[in-house]
Amino acid sequence: MSQETILEVNDLRTSFFVEGNEVKAVDGVTFDVPKGKTLGIVGESGSGKSISALSILQLIDSPGEIVGGEINFKGDNLLKYNDNQMRKIRGNQISMIFQEPMTSLNPVYTVGQQLREALKIHRGLGKEAGTEKAVELLELVGIPSPRSRVTQYPFELSGGMRQRVMIAMALACDPELLVADEPTTALDVTIQAQILELLKELQDEFNMSIIMITHDLGVVAETCDYVAVMYCGKVVEYADVHTLFKNPRHPYTVGLLNSLPRSDMDQEELEPIRGTVPAPHEMPVGCRFAPRCPFATDLCHEKLPELEDVGDEEQVRCWIYTDEWDGDPEVKVYEPEARTAKD
Amino acid sequence: MTVYIIRRVLQLIPVLLGVSILVFSLMHLTPGNPAQLMAGESAPPDTIEQIEESLGLNDPLPVQYWDYISGVVQGDLGTSMRYNTPVADEVWPKFVVTLELSIYSTILSIFMGLLAGIISAVRQYSISDITIMIVALFGLSMPNFWLGLMLIQWFAVNLGWFPPTGWEGPGSIVLPVISLGTAGAAIIARMTRSSMLDVISQDYIRTARAKGVKRRVIIYKHALKNALIPVVTVAGLQFGALLAGAVLTESVFAINGMGRLLVDSIIQRDFPVVQACILIIAVVFVLVNLVVDISYKFLNKRIDLND
Amino acid sequence: MSNQQVEAAPTQPKVENPRVKAMKDFYRRLKKNVPALIGFYTILILVIFSFIGPWMLSADPSDTDVINKFAGPSAEHWFGTDHLGRDIFTRIVHGMKLTLGIGFASVFMGAAMGIPIGIIAGYYGGKIDAVIMRLIDILLAFPGILLALAIVSILGGNLINVTIAVAIYAIPGFARIIRGSTLAAKNLEYVDAIKALGAGDGRIIFKHILPNVLSPVIVNATLYIATAILTAAGLSFLGMGAQPPRPEWGAMLNDGRSYMRDAGHIAFFPGMAIVIVVLAFNIFGDGLRDALDPKMKK
C-alpha cells in the first residue's frame, strides 16, 4: 500500500444462525481504508455491505455472529477487544451513522441530551460544557439556530435535520473513522446532495476517514476515493474510483455500471443485469455471480475465484483475469474504450 | 395539549351521564316493585304506598332521575333501606378502605410487574425469563379469591405470620394486597416484557450502542423510558380492575370495605347502597382513566408525528 | 369456500389465494408453538372429559356421607370430602361441564352481540359509530367484575343470569376489536374496487369484511373464555351464581372457605381446577395470537 491505512479488514466472516442453518452474510471480506480518504462499499441489498459495516463496530445482534477474520484499526485487531475496550472505541474513535434518521434518534430524549451523552462517556464533559459543545456541533453540521435546537425533541425536526443531528453526534468526539451506512437513502434528493456535501467538508476539516455504504453508484462517484464492490457476502472488485468507473473489470461491476444511466457514454438503452441474487440457501459453489454472468464457463460454475491483484491497488475476484481462464480470451479487454473501438 | 385535555374532559360528560343513568336504572330494571321489595312480601298496601311516596316513585322517571342526580352531585346518595341512614355516611369510610387496598395493590402490581418484565426482557429465553413468564401465566390464571384463601391457609393459619382477616395494622394488609395485586403484576410483567423487547430492537438503541453507551445505561435509560409508555395504559386499566376485584378480596379477608358492603347490599336488595357503590367505583375508574390518558398523551406527544 | 375460489379463479390464475396461504402459514406457526399445543390439547381433553367423566364415575356429586366428613385425600376419595362428606373429585368432574359451559356460552353470546355492533360501527362510521362507541365507553366504565355484579343484582343470582351478565360484560371488548379490524378492512383497496363494481353493503360485509375480522375474534374469544370462567366463578363464590348443591367450582370454593383451618383441601382442589382450565385457555390464546400475528412474537 502506497499510503497509510487506518483500517484493514481481513477475511471478515459474519454469519446468521437461523433454525440450525448458517447464513453467511459476510463471507471472507477484505478491504483497506486509507487514512483521510473515503472508501465506498457498493452492492445490492443482501450483498452483506451493511452487515460488514456493523461488524466493524461489533454491533451485530443475535442470531448474527462474527465468526472469523481480523479488523485491524490502527494496527490493533478490534475482534480481540473485550466489550469494555470496544465501548471506548465506539462513538469515540470510530463513529457510525445510519440509514433511517427518522428512527435512529431516541424519541423521548432531547437533541441536546443525546448529543451530550457521547461527550460525557468519552470526554467526561458535564452538562454545561456538554451543551456548549453540542451547540458548536450543531452549528458545524449546518443546523440553524443551534442553541434553541438542543432542547427540542427529534419529532420536532425534519428528516434532513435529524440526519444532521446524527452526524453531529457521530462527530462529537472527533472520530478518526466514520462509518456511514446508507446515510442518504431515506432522504429527498435535494437533501441527499447537501448531506453528502457536508460529509465531504467535514472530512477535509478533520482529516477523517469514511466508509460509505451505499447501493447508489452516483453517491460513490460523488464522494468516494476507493470502492469495494460486494456481491453475495464477498468483495468482487476493489479499485480507486476513477479506475472503477473507467475500467471496470468484474462482469458484475460492468453490469452495475451498464444499468446506470450515464451522460458520458452514448448508450442505446440501459441493460439490467439478468437474473436475481441467489437466495442464501442456494448459493452457487463456484463464482457467486456465475449464474447471472454472460461469460461464465464451467470453471466459473465449479470453482470460486480468489480476490487477485490485477494492477496497482486494483483487485478483482474473477477467473477472466487469471491464467486459468478457459473462455473467450477477447473478454479480458473489457473496457469502454475497447468496446467503442470495436463497434 | 390543553386542547386535548379540554376535549378529553368534555368527552367525560356523556360517559358520566350514561353511567349515572345506568346506575339509576338498576332499581327500576329489577323485576317487581322496588317499594314492595323494600317493605317485604307481606307488607300492607298503605306501607308500600308510603314508601313509594317518600321515595318519589310515583313521579315520572325523568323527574326521579333529576331528583337522584341533583342529590348525587350535592353528595346525597340517598337513604339506606336497611338502616334508614344516609348512604353517604355508610359508604365513605368503607370507600377509603377499598381505595387503600386498591392503591397498595396497584403499587405492588406495578413494582413487581416492571421488575419481572425488565428481567425477563433483558435475559430473553434464559431460565429466569422462562420462570418469570410461567409464574406470570399462573398469576394471570388464578382466581384472586382462591389465591387469598391459599395465602390465609399457608401464611396465617400454618405459619401464623400474618392475621388471617381484617384491615388493621401493617401486618394485616400484606396478604390481601398480594392476593389482589398478583394478577395485575402478571399482566404488567407480560406487557413490560413485550414492550421492552420491542424497544430493544429499535434503531435508536443501535445508535446508543454505536455511541459507546453501556449496556445497563441503554436498558434503563434508553429502552425503559420508551417501553414504559404502553405500560402506563395497562397500569391504569389494572387500577380499575383491582378496584372491582376488591369485592372478592374483601369478602375473603373479611375486610370492611365498600366491596363487601356492595355484596351484602345486593343480597339484602338495599338498592340505594348498591347504586352508590357501583357509581363511586365507576366514577373513580373513569377519572383514573382520564389521568392515564392525559399522561400517556404527555409521554407520547414526542412520538406522535413520527408515526 | 369452493364457490369463492371458482369466482376468484379467472382473475388470479395459479396464484394461491392469499387467505388460504395465510391460513397455511398460521397452522405452520401454531404447530411449532409447543405451549399453545399443550393448551389446545388440554382444552380438548377437558371438554371430552366433562362429557364422559360423570358417566364414568359411579358416585353421585350430591351423595353425602356424614361419617366421612372433611376427609383428606385418600385412595377412596382422591381429593377428599367436603363438609357434607361429598366426594370432591366427583363434584369437580361434574362441575367441569358447568364451568366450560358458562365460559363457552357467555363468550358465544358476547361475540354474537359484539361482532354485529362492531361491524356496524366500523363500516358505517359517522354518527352511528359515535353513538355506539359512546355506549361502549359507558359499559367500559364499569371495570372488571363490577358490570357483571351490577347485572346480577338486577336479574338475580343464578347460573343463567351469571352467563348473561358475563356475556354482556364481553360485548364491549368484542365490539371494539371488531370495529378496529372493520375499519382496517374497509380501507383495503379491493373493498373499494368491489364497491365500484356495485356490490351491496350486505355482500361486502359478509363476504369480504367478516372473513378478515375473524382472526382477532378467535384470539379474543379464547382469551376471553379464561376471563369469563374467572368472573363466573367469582360471582358464584360471592353466592350470586350457582346455588347449592350445584357442584360449580366457585360455589365449592365458597363452601370450603369456612373450613380453611381444618380442611384446606375443600377449597384447594376446586381452585386448582379453575387454575388449570383458565391456564389452558390463556396459553392457547397466547399461542393463537402469536401465530396469527408473527410480528408480535419476539
Coordinates of N, CA and C in Angstrom, one line a residue, chain C residues 127-255:
Chain C
K127 N -72.1 9.2 12.6 CA -72.9 9.3 13.8 C -73.2 8.0 14.4
I128 N -73.5 7.0 13.6 CA -73.8 5.7 14.2 C -72.6 5.2 15.0
D129 N -71.4 5.3 14.4 CA -70.2 4.9 15.1 C -70.0 5.7 16.4
A130 N -70.2 7.0 16.3 CA -70.0 7.9 17.5 C -71.0 7.4 18.6
V131 N -72.2 7.2 18.3 CA -73.2 6.8 19.3 C -72.8 5.4 19.9
I132 N -72.5 4.5 19.0 CA -72.2 3.2 19.5 C -71.0 3.2 20.4
M133 N -70.0 3.9 20.0 CA -68.7 4.0 20.8 C -68.9 4.7 22.1
R134 N -69.8 5.7 22.2 CA -70.1 6.3 23.5 C -70.8 5.3 24.4
L135 N -71.7 4.5 23.8 CA -72.4 3.5 24.7 C -71.4 2.5 25.2
I136 N -70.5 2.1 24.3 CA -69.5 1.1 24.7 C -68.6 1.7 25.8
D137 N -68.3 3.0 25.7 CA -67.5 3.7 26.7 C -68.2 3.6 28.0
I138 N -69.5 3.8 28.0 CA -70.3 3.7 29.2 C -70.2 2.3 29.9
L139 N -70.3 1.3 29.0 CA -70.2 -0.1 29.6 C -68.8 -0.3 30.1
L140 N -67.8 0.2 29.4 CA -66.4 0.0 29.9 C -66.1 0.8 31.1
A141 N -66.9 1.7 31.5 CA -66.7 2.5 32.8 C -66.9 1.6 34.0
F142 N -67.5 0.5 33.8 CA -67.7 -0.5 35.0 C -66.6 -1.5 34.9
P143 N -65.5 -1.4 35.6 CA -64.4 -2.2 35.4 C -64.6 -3.7 36.0
G144 N -63.9 -4.6 35.4 CA -63.8 -6.0 35.8 C -65.2 -6.6 36.1
I145 N -65.2 -7.1 37.3 CA -66.4 -7.9 37.7 C -67.6 -7.0 38.0
L146 N -67.4 -5.7 38.1 CA -68.4 -4.8 38.6 C -69.7 -4.8 37.7
L147 N -69.4 -4.8 36.4 CA -70.6 -4.8 35.4 C -71.4 -6.1 35.6
A148 N -70.7 -7.2 35.7 CA -71.4 -8.5 35.9 C -72.2 -8.5 37.2
L149 N -71.5 -7.9 38.2 CA -72.2 -7.8 39.5 C -73.4 -6.9 39.5
A150 N -73.3 -5.8 38.8 CA -74.5 -4.9 38.6 C -75.6 -5.7 37.9
I151 N -75.3 -6.4 36.9 CA -76.3 -7.1 36.1 C -77.0 -8.2 36.9
V152 N -76.1 -8.9 37.7 CA -76.7 -9.9 38.5 C -77.6 -9.3 39.6
S153 N -77.2 -8.1 40.1 CA -78.0 -7.5 41.1 C -79.4 -7.2 40.6
I154 N -79.5 -6.9 39.3 CA -80.8 -6.7 38.7 C -81.5 -8.0 38.4
L155 N -80.9 -8.9 37.8 CA -81.5 -10.1 37.3 C -81.7 -11.1 38.4
G156 N -80.9 -11.0 39.5 CA -81.0 -12.1 40.5 C -79.9 -13.1 40.2
G157 N -79.5 -13.8 41.3 CA -78.4 -14.7 41.1 C -78.7 -16.1 40.8
N158 N -78.5 -16.6 39.6 CA -78.5 -18.0 39.2 C -77.5 -18.2 38.0
L159 N -77.3 -19.5 37.7 CA -76.3 -19.7 36.6 C -76.6 -19.0 35.3
I160 N -77.9 -19.1 34.9 CA -78.2 -18.5 33.6 C -78.0 -17.0 33.6
N161 N -78.3 -16.3 34.7 CA -78.1 -14.9 34.8 C -76.6 -14.5 34.9
V162 N -75.9 -15.4 35.5 CA -74.4 -15.2 35.5 C -73.9 -15.2 34.1
T163 N -74.3 -16.2 33.4 CA -73.9 -16.4 32.0 C -74.2 -15.1 31.2
I164 N -75.5 -14.6 31.4 CA -75.9 -13.4 30.6 C -75.1 -12.2 31.1
A165 N -74.8 -12.1 32.4 CA -74.0 -11.0 32.9 C -72.6 -11.0 32.3
V166 N -72.0 -12.2 32.3 CA -70.6 -12.3 31.8 C -70.6 -12.0 30.2
A167 N -71.7 -12.4 29.6 CA -71.8 -12.2 28.1 C -71.9 -10.7 27.8
I168 N -72.7 -10.0 28.6 CA -72.9 -8.6 28.4 C -71.5 -7.9 28.7
Y169 N -70.8 -8.4 29.7 CA -69.6 -7.8 30.0 C -68.6 -8.0 28.9
A170 N -68.8 -9.1 28.1 CA -67.9 -9.3 26.9 C -68.1 -8.5 25.7
I171 N -69.4 -7.9 25.6 CA -69.7 -7.2 24.4 C -68.8 -6.1 24.0
P172 N -68.5 -5.2 25.0 CA -67.6 -4.0 24.6 C -66.3 -4.4 24.0
G173 N -65.7 -5.5 24.6 CA -64.4 -5.9 24.1 C -64.5 -6.4 22.7
F174 N -65.4 -7.2 22.4 CA -65.6 -7.7 21.0 C -65.9 -6.6 20.1
A175 N -66.8 -5.7 20.5 CA -67.3 -4.6 19.6 C -66.1 -3.7 19.2
R176 N -65.2 -3.4 20.2 CA -64.1 -2.6 19.9 C -63.1 -3.2 19.0
I177 N -62.8 -4.4 19.2 CA -61.8 -5.1 18.4 C -62.3 -5.2 17.0
I178 N -63.6 -5.6 16.8 CA -64.2 -5.8 15.5 C -64.3 -4.5 14.8
R179 N -64.6 -3.4 15.5 CA -64.7 -2.1 14.9 C -63.3 -1.7 14.3
G180 N -62.3 -1.9 15.1 CA -60.9 -1.6 14.6 C -60.6 -2.4 13.3
S181 N -60.8 -3.7 13.4 CA -60.5 -4.6 12.2 C -61.3 -4.2 11.0
T182 N -62.6 -3.9 11.3 CA -63.5 -3.5 10.2 C -63.0 -2.2 9.5
L183 N -62.6 -1.3 10.3 CA -62.1 0.0 9.7 C -60.9 -0.3 8.8
A184 N -60.0 -1.2 9.3 CA -58.8 -1.5 8.5 C -59.2 -2.2 7.2
A185 N -60.2 -3.2 7.4 CA -60.6 -4.0 6.2 C -61.3 -3.1 5.2
K186 N -62.1 -2.2 5.7 CA -62.9 -1.3 4.9 C -62.0 -0.5 4.0
N187 N -60.9 -0.1 4.5 CA -60.0 0.8 3.8 C -59.1 0.1 2.8
L188 N -59.2 -1.3 2.8 CA -58.4 -2.0 1.8 C -58.8 -1.7 0.4
E189 N -57.9 -1.6 -0.5 CA -58.2 -1.2 -1.9 C -59.3 -2.1 -2.5
Y190 N -59.2 -3.4 -2.3 CA -60.0 -4.3 -3.0 C -61.5 -4.1 -2.6
V191 N -61.7 -3.6 -1.4 CA -63.1 -3.3 -1.0 C -63.7 -2.1 -1.8
D192 N -62.8 -1.1 -2.0 CA -63.3 0.0 -2.9 C -63.6 -0.6 -4.3
A193 N -62.7 -1.4 -4.8 CA -62.9 -2.0 -6.1 C -64.2 -2.7 -6.2
I194 N -64.5 -3.5 -5.2 CA -65.8 -4.3 -5.2 C -67.0 -3.4 -5.1
K195 N -66.8 -2.3 -4.3 CA -67.9 -1.3 -4.2 C -68.1 -0.7 -5.6
A196 N -67.0 -0.4 -6.3 CA -67.2 0.3 -7.6 C -67.9 -0.7 -8.5
L197 N -67.8 -2.0 -8.3 CA -68.5 -2.9 -9.2 C -69.9 -3.0 -8.8
G198 N -70.4 -2.3 -7.8 CA -71.8 -2.3 -7.5 C -72.2 -3.3 -6.4
A199 N -71.3 -3.8 -5.7 CA -71.7 -4.8 -4.6 C -72.4 -4.0 -3.5
G200 N -73.4 -4.7 -2.9 CA -74.2 -4.1 -1.8 C -73.4 -4.2 -0.5
D201 N -73.9 -3.4 0.5 CA -73.2 -3.4 1.8 C -73.2 -4.8 2.4
G202 N -74.4 -5.5 2.3 CA -74.5 -6.8 2.9 C -73.5 -7.7 2.4
R203 N -73.4 -7.7 1.0 CA -72.4 -8.6 0.4 C -71.0 -8.3 0.8
I204 N -70.7 -7.0 0.8 CA -69.3 -6.6 1.2 C -69.0 -7.1 2.6
I205 N -70.0 -6.8 3.5 CA -69.8 -7.2 4.9 C -69.6 -8.6 5.1
F206 N -70.5 -9.4 4.5 CA -70.4 -10.9 4.8 C -69.3 -11.6 4.0
K207 N -69.1 -11.2 2.8 CA -68.1 -11.9 2.0 C -66.7 -11.4 2.1
H208 N -66.6 -10.1 2.5 CA -65.2 -9.5 2.4 C -64.7 -9.0 3.7
I209 N -65.6 -8.4 4.5 CA -65.2 -7.8 5.8 C -65.1 -8.9 6.9
L210 N -66.2 -9.7 7.0 CA -66.3 -10.7 8.1 C -65.1 -11.6 8.1
P211 N -64.8 -12.2 6.9 CA -63.7 -13.2 7.0 C -62.4 -12.5 7.4
N212 N -62.2 -11.2 7.1 CA -61.0 -10.6 7.5 C -60.9 -10.2 9.0
V213 N -62.1 -10.1 9.6 CA -62.0 -9.7 11.1 C -62.1 -10.9 12.0
L214 N -62.3 -12.1 11.4 CA -62.5 -13.3 12.2 C -61.3 -13.7 13.1
S215 N -60.1 -13.5 12.6 CA -58.9 -14.0 13.4 C -58.8 -13.2 14.7
P216 N -58.9 -11.9 14.7 CA -58.8 -11.3 16.0 C -60.0 -11.7 16.9
V217 N -61.1 -12.0 16.3 CA -62.3 -12.5 17.1 C -61.9 -13.8 17.8
I218 N -61.2 -14.7 17.1 CA -60.9 -16.0 17.7 C -59.9 -15.9 18.8
V219 N -58.9 -15.1 18.6 CA -57.9 -14.8 19.7 C -58.6 -14.2 20.9
N220 N -59.4 -13.2 20.6 CA -60.1 -12.5 21.7 C -61.0 -13.5 22.5
A221 N -61.7 -14.3 21.7 CA -62.7 -15.2 22.3 C -62.0 -16.2 23.2
T222 N -60.9 -16.7 22.7 CA -60.1 -17.7 23.5 C -59.7 -17.1 24.8
L223 N -59.1 -16.0 24.7 CA -58.6 -15.3 26.0 C -59.7 -14.9 26.8
Y224 N -60.9 -14.6 26.2 CA -62.0 -14.1 27.0 C -62.7 -15.2 27.7
I225 N -62.6 -16.4 27.2 CA -63.2 -17.6 27.9 C -62.5 -17.7 29.3
A226 N -61.2 -17.5 29.3 CA -60.5 -17.5 30.6 C -61.1 -16.5 31.6
T227 N -61.2 -15.3 31.1 CA -61.8 -14.2 32.0 C -63.2 -14.6 32.4
A228 N -64.0 -15.1 31.4 CA -65.4 -15.4 31.7 C -65.5 -16.4 32.8
I229 N -64.6 -17.4 32.7 CA -64.6 -18.5 33.8 C -64.3 -17.9 35.1
L230 N -63.2 -17.1 35.2 CA -62.8 -16.5 36.4 C -64.0 -15.6 37.0
T231 N -64.6 -14.8 36.1 CA -65.7 -13.9 36.6 C -66.9 -14.7 37.1
A232 N -67.3 -15.7 36.4 CA -68.4 -16.5 36.8 C -68.1 -17.2 38.1
A233 N -66.9 -17.8 38.2 CA -66.5 -18.4 39.5 C -66.6 -17.4 40.6
G234 N -66.1 -16.2 40.3 CA -66.1 -15.1 41.4 C -67.5 -14.8 41.8
L235 N -68.5 -14.7 40.9 CA -69.8 -14.5 41.2 C -70.4 -15.6 42.1
S236 N -70.1 -16.8 41.7 CA -70.6 -18.0 42.4 C -70.0 -18.0 43.8
F237 N -68.7 -17.6 43.9 CA -68.0 -17.6 45.2 C -68.7 -16.6 46.1
L238 N -69.2 -15.5 45.5 CA -69.9 -14.5 46.3 C -71.3 -14.9 46.7
G239 N -71.7 -16.0 46.2 CA -73.1 -16.5 46.4 C -74.1 -16.0 45.5
M240 N -73.6 -15.4 44.4 CA -74.6 -14.8 43.4 C -74.7 -15.6 42.1
G241 N -74.1 -16.7 42.1 CA -74.1 -17.5 40.8 C -74.9 -18.8 41.1
A242 N -74.1 -19.9 40.8 CA -74.7 -21.2 41.0 C -75.1 -21.4 42.5
Q243 N -76.2 -21.9 42.8 CA -76.7 -22.1 44.1 C -76.5 -23.6 44.6
P244 N -76.2 -23.8 45.8 CA -76.0 -25.1 46.3 C -77.3 -26.0 46.0
P245 N -77.2 -27.2 45.8 CA -76.0 -28.1 45.9 C -75.2 -28.2 44.6
R246 N -75.4 -27.3 43.6 CA -74.7 -27.5 42.3 C -73.2 -27.5 42.5
P247 N -72.6 -28.5 41.9 CA -71.1 -28.6 42.0 C -70.3 -27.6 41.2
E248 N -70.7 -26.3 41.2 CA -70.0 -25.3 40.5 C -68.7 -25.0 41.3
W249 N -67.6 -24.8 40.6 CA -66.3 -24.7 41.3 C -66.2 -23.5 42.2
G250 N -66.7 -22.4 41.7 CA -66.7 -21.2 42.6 C -67.5 -21.3 43.8
A251 N -68.7 -22.0 43.6 CA -69.5 -22.2 44.8 C -68.9 -23.2 45.8
M252 N -68.2 -24.2 45.2 CA -67.5 -25.2 46.1 C -66.4 -24.5 46.9
L253 N -65.7 -23.5 46.2 CA -64.7 -22.7 47.0 C -65.4 -22.0 48.1
N254 N -66.5 -21.5 47.8 CA -67.3 -20.7 48.9 C -67.6 -21.7 50.0
D255 N -68.0 -22.9 49.7 CA -68.3 -23.9 50.8 C -67.0 -24.1 51.6

